[in-house]
Short mmCIF file of N, CA and C and ligand atoms in Angstrom, two decimals:
data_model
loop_
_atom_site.label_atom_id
_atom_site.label_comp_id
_atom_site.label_asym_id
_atom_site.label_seq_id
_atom_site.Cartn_x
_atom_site.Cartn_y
_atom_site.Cartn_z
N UNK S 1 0.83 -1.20 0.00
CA UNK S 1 0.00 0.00 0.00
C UNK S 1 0.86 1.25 0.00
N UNK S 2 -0.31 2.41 -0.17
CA UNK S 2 1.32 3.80 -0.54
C UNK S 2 0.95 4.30 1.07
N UNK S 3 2.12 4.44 1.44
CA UNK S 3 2.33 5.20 2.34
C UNK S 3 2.85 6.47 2.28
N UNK S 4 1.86 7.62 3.40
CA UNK S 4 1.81 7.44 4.46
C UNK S 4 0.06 7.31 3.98
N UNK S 5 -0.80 6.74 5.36
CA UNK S 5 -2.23 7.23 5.21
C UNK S 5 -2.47 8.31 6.38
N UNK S 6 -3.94 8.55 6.00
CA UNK S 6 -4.11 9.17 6.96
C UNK S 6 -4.86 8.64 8.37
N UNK S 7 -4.31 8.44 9.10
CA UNK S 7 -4.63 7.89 10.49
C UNK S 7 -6.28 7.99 10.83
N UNK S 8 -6.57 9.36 10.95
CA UNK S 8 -8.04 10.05 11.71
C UNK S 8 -9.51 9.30 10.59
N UNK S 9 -8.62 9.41 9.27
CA UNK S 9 -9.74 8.77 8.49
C UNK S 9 -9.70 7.39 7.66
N UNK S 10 -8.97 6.72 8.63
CA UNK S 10 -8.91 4.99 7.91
C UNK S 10 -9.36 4.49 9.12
N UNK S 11 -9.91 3.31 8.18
CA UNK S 11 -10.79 2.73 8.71
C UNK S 11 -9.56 1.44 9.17
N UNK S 12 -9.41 0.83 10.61
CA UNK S 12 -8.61 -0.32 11.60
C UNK S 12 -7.94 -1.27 10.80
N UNK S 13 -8.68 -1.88 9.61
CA UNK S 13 -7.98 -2.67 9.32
C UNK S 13 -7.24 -1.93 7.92
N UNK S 14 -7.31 -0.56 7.39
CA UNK S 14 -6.31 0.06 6.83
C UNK S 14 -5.35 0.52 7.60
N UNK S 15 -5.38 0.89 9.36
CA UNK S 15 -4.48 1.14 9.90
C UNK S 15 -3.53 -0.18 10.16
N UNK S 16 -4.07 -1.07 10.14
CA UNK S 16 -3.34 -2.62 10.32
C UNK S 16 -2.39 -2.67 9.81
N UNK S 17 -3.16 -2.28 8.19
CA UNK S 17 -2.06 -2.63 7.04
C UNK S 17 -1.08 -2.18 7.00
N UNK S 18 -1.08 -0.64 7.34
CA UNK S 18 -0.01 0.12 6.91
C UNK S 18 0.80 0.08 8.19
N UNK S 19 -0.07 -0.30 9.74
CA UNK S 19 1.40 -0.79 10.75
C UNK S 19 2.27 -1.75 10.32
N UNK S 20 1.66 -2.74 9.58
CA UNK S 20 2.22 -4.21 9.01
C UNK S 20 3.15 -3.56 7.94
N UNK S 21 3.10 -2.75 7.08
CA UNK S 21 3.80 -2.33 6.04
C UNK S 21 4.99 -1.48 6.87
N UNK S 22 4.53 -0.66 7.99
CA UNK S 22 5.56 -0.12 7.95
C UNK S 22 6.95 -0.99 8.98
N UNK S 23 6.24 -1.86 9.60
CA UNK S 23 7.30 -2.78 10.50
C UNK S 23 8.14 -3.52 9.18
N UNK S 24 7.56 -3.74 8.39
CA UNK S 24 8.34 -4.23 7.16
C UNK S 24 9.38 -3.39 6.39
N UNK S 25 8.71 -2.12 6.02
CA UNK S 25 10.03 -0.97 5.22
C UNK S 25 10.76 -0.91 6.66
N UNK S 26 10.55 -0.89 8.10
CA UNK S 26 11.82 -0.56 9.02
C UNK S 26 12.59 -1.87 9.30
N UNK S 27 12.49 -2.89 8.62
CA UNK S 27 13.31 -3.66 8.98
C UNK S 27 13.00 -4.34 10.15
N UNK S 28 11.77 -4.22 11.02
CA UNK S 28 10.93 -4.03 12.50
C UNK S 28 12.19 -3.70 13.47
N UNK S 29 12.47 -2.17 12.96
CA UNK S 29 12.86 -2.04 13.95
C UNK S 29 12.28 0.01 14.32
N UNK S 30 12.08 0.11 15.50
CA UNK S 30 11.37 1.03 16.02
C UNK S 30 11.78 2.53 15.49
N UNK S 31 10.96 3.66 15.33
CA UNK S 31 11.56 4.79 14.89
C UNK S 31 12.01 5.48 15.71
N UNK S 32 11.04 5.44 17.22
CA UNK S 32 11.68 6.18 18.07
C UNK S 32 12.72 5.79 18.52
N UNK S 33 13.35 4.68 19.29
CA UNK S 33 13.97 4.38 19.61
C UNK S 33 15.21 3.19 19.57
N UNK S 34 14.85 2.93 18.42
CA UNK S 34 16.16 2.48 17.80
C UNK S 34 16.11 0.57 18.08
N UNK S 35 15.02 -0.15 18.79
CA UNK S 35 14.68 -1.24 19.39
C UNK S 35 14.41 -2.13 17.94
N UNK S 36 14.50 -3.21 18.34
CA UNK S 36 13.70 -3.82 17.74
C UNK S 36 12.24 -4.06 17.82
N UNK S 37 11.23 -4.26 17.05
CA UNK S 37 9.97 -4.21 17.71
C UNK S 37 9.46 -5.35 18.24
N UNK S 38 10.25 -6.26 18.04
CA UNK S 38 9.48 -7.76 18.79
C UNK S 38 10.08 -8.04 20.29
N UNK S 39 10.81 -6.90 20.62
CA UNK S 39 11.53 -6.59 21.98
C UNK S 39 10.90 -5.53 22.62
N UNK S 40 11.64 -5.38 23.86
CA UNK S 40 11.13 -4.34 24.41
C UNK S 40 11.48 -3.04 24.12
N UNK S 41 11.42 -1.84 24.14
CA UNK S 41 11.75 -0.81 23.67
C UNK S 41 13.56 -0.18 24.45
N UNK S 42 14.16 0.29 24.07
CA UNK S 42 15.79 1.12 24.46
C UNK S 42 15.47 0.94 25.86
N UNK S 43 16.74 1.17 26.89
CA UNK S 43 16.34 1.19 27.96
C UNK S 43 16.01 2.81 28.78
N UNK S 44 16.94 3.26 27.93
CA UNK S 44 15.71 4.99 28.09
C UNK S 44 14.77 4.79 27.84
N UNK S 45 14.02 4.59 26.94
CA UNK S 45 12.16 4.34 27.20
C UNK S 45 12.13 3.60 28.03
N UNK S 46 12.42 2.93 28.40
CA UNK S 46 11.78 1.46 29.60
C UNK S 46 11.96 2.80 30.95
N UNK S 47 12.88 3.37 30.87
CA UNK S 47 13.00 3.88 31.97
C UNK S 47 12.03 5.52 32.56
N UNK S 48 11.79 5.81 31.48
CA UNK S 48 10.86 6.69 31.38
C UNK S 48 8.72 6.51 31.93
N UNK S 49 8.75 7.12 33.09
CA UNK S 49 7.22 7.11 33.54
C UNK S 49 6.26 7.67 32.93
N UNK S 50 5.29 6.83 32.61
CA UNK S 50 4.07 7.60 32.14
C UNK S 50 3.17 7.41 33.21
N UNK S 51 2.26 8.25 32.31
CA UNK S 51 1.33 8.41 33.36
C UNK S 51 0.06 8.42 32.78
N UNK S 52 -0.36 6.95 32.79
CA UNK S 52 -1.49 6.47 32.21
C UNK S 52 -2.89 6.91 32.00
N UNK S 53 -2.64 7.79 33.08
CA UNK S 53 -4.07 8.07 33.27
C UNK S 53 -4.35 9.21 31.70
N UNK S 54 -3.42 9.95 30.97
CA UNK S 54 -3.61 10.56 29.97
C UNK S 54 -3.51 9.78 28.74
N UNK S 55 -4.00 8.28 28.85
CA UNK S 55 -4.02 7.57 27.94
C UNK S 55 -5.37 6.87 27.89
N UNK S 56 -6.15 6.46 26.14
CA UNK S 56 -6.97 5.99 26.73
C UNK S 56 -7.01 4.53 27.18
N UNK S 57 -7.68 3.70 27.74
CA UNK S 57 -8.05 2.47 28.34
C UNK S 57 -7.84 1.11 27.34
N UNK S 58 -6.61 0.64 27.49
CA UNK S 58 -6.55 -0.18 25.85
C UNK S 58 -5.42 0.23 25.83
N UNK S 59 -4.99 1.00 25.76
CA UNK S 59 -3.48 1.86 24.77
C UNK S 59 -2.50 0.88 24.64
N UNK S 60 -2.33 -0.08 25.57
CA UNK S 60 -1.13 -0.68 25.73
C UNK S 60 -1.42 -1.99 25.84
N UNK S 61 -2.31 -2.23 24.90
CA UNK S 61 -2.79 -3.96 24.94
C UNK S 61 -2.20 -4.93 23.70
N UNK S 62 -1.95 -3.71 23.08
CA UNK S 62 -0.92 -3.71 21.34
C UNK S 62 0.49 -3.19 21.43
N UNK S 63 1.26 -4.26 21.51
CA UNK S 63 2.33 -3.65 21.78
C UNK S 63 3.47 -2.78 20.82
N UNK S 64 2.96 -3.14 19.51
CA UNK S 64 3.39 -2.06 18.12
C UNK S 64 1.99 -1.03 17.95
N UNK S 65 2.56 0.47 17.93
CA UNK S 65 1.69 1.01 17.55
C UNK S 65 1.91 1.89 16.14
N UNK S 66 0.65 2.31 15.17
CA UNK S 66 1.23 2.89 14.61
C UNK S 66 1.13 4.53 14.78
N UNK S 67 2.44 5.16 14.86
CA UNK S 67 2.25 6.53 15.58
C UNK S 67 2.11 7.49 13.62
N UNK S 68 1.76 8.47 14.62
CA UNK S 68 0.55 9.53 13.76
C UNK S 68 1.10 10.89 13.81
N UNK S 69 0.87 11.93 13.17
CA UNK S 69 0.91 13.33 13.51
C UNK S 69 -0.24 13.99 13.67
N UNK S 70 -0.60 14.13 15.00
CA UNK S 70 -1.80 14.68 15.34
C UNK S 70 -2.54 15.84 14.94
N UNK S 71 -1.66 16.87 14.35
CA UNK S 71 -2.46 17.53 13.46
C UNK S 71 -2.75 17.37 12.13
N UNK S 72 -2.06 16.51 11.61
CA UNK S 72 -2.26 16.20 10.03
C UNK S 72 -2.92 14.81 10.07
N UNK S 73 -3.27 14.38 10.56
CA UNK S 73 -3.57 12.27 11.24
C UNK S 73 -2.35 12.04 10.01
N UNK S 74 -1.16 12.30 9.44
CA UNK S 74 -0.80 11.63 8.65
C UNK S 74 0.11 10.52 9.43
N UNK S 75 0.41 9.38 8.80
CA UNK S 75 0.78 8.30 9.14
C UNK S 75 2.09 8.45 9.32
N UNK S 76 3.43 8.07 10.51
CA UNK S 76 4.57 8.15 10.62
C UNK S 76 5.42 6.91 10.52
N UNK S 77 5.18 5.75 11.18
CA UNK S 77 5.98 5.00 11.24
C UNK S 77 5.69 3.99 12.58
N UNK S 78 6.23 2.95 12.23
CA UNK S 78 5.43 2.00 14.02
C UNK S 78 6.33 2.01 15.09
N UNK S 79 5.79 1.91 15.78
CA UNK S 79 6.84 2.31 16.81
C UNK S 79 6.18 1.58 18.23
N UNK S 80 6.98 1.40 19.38
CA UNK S 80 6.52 0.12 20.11
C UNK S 80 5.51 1.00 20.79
N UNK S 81 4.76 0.50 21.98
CA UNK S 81 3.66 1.09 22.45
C UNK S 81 4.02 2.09 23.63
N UNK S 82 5.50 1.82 24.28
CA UNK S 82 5.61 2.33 25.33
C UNK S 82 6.21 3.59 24.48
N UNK S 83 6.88 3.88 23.53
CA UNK S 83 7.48 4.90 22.80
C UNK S 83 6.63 5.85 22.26
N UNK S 84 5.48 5.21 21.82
CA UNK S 84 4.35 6.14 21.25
C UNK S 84 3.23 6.98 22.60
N UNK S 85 3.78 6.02 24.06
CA UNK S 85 2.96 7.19 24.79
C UNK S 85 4.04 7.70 25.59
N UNK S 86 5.50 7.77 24.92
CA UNK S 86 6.82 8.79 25.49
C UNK S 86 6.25 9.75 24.55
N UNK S 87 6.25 9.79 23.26
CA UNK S 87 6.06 10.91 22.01
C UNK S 87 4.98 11.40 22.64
N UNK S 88 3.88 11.01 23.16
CA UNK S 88 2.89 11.99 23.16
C UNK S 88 2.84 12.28 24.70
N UNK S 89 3.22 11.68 25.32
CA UNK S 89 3.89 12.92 26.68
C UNK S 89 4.57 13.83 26.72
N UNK S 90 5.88 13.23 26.14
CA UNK S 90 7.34 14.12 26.74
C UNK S 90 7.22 15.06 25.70
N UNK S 91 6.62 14.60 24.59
CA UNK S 91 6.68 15.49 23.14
C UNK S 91 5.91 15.84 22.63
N UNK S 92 4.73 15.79 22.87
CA UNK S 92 3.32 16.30 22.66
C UNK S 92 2.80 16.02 21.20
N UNK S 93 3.44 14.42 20.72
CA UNK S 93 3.23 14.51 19.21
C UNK S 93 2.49 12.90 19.52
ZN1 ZN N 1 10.58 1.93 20.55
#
């Protein structure tokens, strides 16, 4: 499929695809943090607290996510689950 899509307006199992596509163009390995994705994330992310409660209920039941740019929903790249709620804490993306 062409990447990127747009996140806000695909429908789950187009977001599937294009997480599946993009763990494939990275080699599965993570954008944020440099991990592999069938591992756990760097140990700077591991070490980093969130704080769940600004997440919704679910967030972390998938442990690849595919992360987004919240003002454009355009599609970025997959990235593990604990990394995608560092980006949208520490980094507001
Ligand atoms: Zn990661």
């Amino acid at each position: 499929m062409k990447l990127p899509i747009n996140y806000d307006k695909s429908h789950w199992t187009t977001r599937r695809e294009a997480r599946l596509q993009y763990i494939s163009d990275q080699n599965n390995i993570c954008i944020h943090c440099g991990s592999s994705l069938d591992r756990d994330p760097s140990e700077e992310v591991n070490k980093m607290k969130i704080n769940k409660n600004l997440f919704p209920k679910g967030m972390f039941d998938y442990p690849i996510h595919l992360h987004h740019d919240r003002t454009t929903g355009m599609s970025i790249g997959a990235v593990h689950a604990k990394c995608n709620a560092v980006l949208w804490q520490y980094h507001g993306e």
